[in-house]
Short mmCIF file of C-alpha atoms in Angstrom, two decimals:
data_model
loop_
_atom_site.label_atom_id
_atom_site.label_comp_id
_atom_site.label_asym_id
_atom_site.label_seq_id
_atom_site.Cartn_x
_atom_site.Cartn_y
_atom_site.Cartn_z
CA MET A 21 0.00 0.00 0.00
CA LEU A 22 1.32 3.44 -0.96
CA THR A 23 0.31 6.25 1.38
CA CYS A 24 0.11 9.41 -0.69
CA ILE A 25 -0.74 13.09 -0.76
CA GLY A 26 -1.44 15.44 -3.64
CA ILE A 27 -0.26 19.03 -4.00
CA ASP A 28 -1.82 21.20 -6.72
CA ASP A 29 -2.82 24.86 -6.50
CA GLU A 30 -6.04 24.18 -8.42
CA GLU A 31 -8.61 22.36 -6.29
CA TYR A 32 -10.38 20.75 -9.24
CA ASN A 33 -7.12 18.94 -10.07
CA ASN A 34 -6.98 17.65 -6.49
CA GLU A 35 -10.58 16.45 -6.80
CA TYR A 36 -9.78 14.59 -10.01
CA LEU A 37 -6.72 13.04 -8.34
CA LYS A 38 -8.96 11.83 -5.47
CA HIS A 39 -11.33 10.29 -8.01
CA CYS A 40 -8.55 8.44 -9.83
CA CYS A 41 -6.84 7.25 -6.63
CA SER A 42 -10.12 5.91 -5.25
CA ASN A 43 -10.00 3.32 -8.05
CA ILE A 44 -6.41 2.18 -7.38
CA PRO A 45 -6.52 -0.50 -4.66
CA PHE A 46 -2.89 -0.16 -3.56
CA VAL A 47 -2.98 3.64 -3.20
CA LYS A 48 -4.25 5.44 -0.13
CA LEU A 49 -4.54 9.18 -0.83
CA ILE A 50 -4.85 10.66 2.66
CA ALA A 51 -4.83 14.39 1.85
CA THR A 52 -4.53 17.00 -0.86
CA PHE A 53 -3.19 20.52 -0.55
CA THR A 54 -3.35 23.67 -2.65
CA GLU A 55 -0.29 25.15 -0.91
CA PRO A 56 2.93 23.11 -0.61
CA PHE A 57 3.91 24.57 2.77
CA ALA A 58 0.70 23.24 4.33
CA ALA A 59 1.89 19.70 3.62
CA ARG A 60 5.26 19.98 5.40
CA ALA A 61 4.18 18.59 8.78
CA LEU A 62 2.56 15.54 7.21
CA LEU A 63 5.55 14.97 4.95
CA SER A 64 7.97 15.04 7.87
CA SER A 65 5.81 12.62 9.89
CA GLY A 66 7.21 9.58 8.09
CA GLU A 67 3.73 8.41 7.03
CA ILE A 68 3.96 9.44 3.37
CA ASP A 69 5.46 7.24 0.65
CA LEU A 70 4.51 9.25 -2.42
CA VAL A 71 3.58 12.80 -3.45
CA PHE A 72 1.64 13.70 -6.57
CA LEU A 73 3.16 17.12 -7.16
CA ASP A 74 2.17 19.84 -9.59
CA PHE A 75 5.21 21.38 -11.26
CA ASN A 76 3.96 24.97 -10.85
CA LEU A 77 3.73 25.61 -7.12
CA ILE A 78 2.94 28.74 -5.14
CA GLY A 79 5.91 30.28 -3.33
CA ILE A 80 8.51 27.62 -4.18
CA THR A 81 9.67 25.76 -7.26
CA ALA A 82 8.97 22.04 -7.56
CA ALA A 83 12.73 21.40 -7.72
CA GLU A 84 13.31 23.26 -4.44
CA PHE A 85 10.37 21.55 -2.77
CA ILE A 86 11.59 18.10 -3.76
CA LYS A 87 15.01 18.82 -2.25
CA GLU A 88 13.29 19.50 1.10
CA LEU A 89 11.46 16.15 1.16
CA PRO A 90 12.61 13.27 3.34
CA LEU A 91 14.60 10.77 1.26
CA THR A 92 11.92 8.10 1.77
CA VAL A 93 9.26 10.18 -0.02
CA LYS A 94 9.01 9.61 -3.77
CA VAL A 95 7.47 12.05 -6.26
CA ILE A 96 5.30 11.81 -9.35
CA ILE A 97 5.04 15.15 -11.15
CA VAL A 98 1.51 15.82 -12.42
CA SER A 99 1.58 18.89 -14.64
CA SER A 100 0.43 20.59 -17.79
CA GLU A 101 3.96 21.96 -18.22
CA MET A 102 5.93 20.60 -21.17
CA GLU A 103 7.70 17.40 -20.16
CA GLY A 104 11.02 18.54 -21.63
CA ARG A 105 11.02 21.66 -19.46
CA ILE A 106 10.34 19.55 -16.36
CA ARG A 107 13.16 17.14 -17.21
CA ASP A 108 15.55 20.11 -17.62
CA TYR A 109 15.41 20.52 -13.83
CA ASP A 110 16.92 17.05 -13.32
CA MET A 111 14.72 16.31 -10.29
CA ASP A 112 14.63 12.99 -8.47
CA ILE A 113 11.17 11.85 -9.57
CA ILE A 114 9.54 8.57 -10.53
CA THR A 115 7.78 9.85 -13.63
CA ILE A 116 5.75 12.68 -15.13
CA VAL A 117 2.01 12.47 -15.71
CA SER A 118 0.89 15.12 -18.18
CA LYS A 119 -2.40 16.94 -17.60
CA PRO A 120 -5.02 16.28 -18.65
CA TYR A 121 -4.59 12.59 -17.96
CA PRO A 122 -6.85 9.56 -17.91
CA CYS A 123 -6.97 7.66 -14.63
CA GLU A 124 -5.28 4.74 -16.40
CA ARG A 125 -2.14 6.86 -16.87
CA LEU A 126 -2.06 7.64 -13.16
CA LEU A 127 -2.45 3.92 -12.46
CA GLU A 128 0.62 3.16 -14.57
CA ALA A 129 2.63 5.80 -12.70
CA CYS A 130 1.50 4.35 -9.37
CA LYS A 131 2.56 0.88 -10.48
CA LEU A 132 6.06 2.26 -11.09
CA ALA A 133 6.06 3.82 -7.62
CA ALA A 134 4.87 0.59 -6.02
CA LYS A 135 7.56 -1.38 -7.80
CA MET A 136 10.20 1.02 -6.47
CA GLN A 137 8.72 0.83 -2.97
CA PHE A 138 8.79 -2.99 -3.07
CA LYS A 139 12.44 -3.02 -4.19
CA LYS A 140 13.37 -0.59 -1.42
CA ARG A 141 11.65 -2.72 1.25
CA SER A 142 13.08 -6.01 -0.04
CA LYS A 143 16.64 -4.61 0.26
CA LYS A 144 16.23 -4.04 4.01
#
């Protein structure tokens, strides 16, 4: 089970993320945020495995925000930004899901995250 949060400044994107995640049995989306700083306490709690992160954040760049995350937290970028521009930042992410996306695309990204999580746990 992947315990996740979503961060997107547009609430309708968070609502769509909730809808998609509700149909993925191995994903537990516990919260969404429109401001990245509001998620800091939860992220530092050790409960979160994965963040669905919009590339265009309020008050901080996605690249800066990712650097502040605990090493155990993985990131899937969900953005309408051009993929090439996102990759230029050389961030430590699992994958990029381009908006608008079908729920099936999010499922594929979550499968990648789960595979990485399983490998990490099996190495311990």
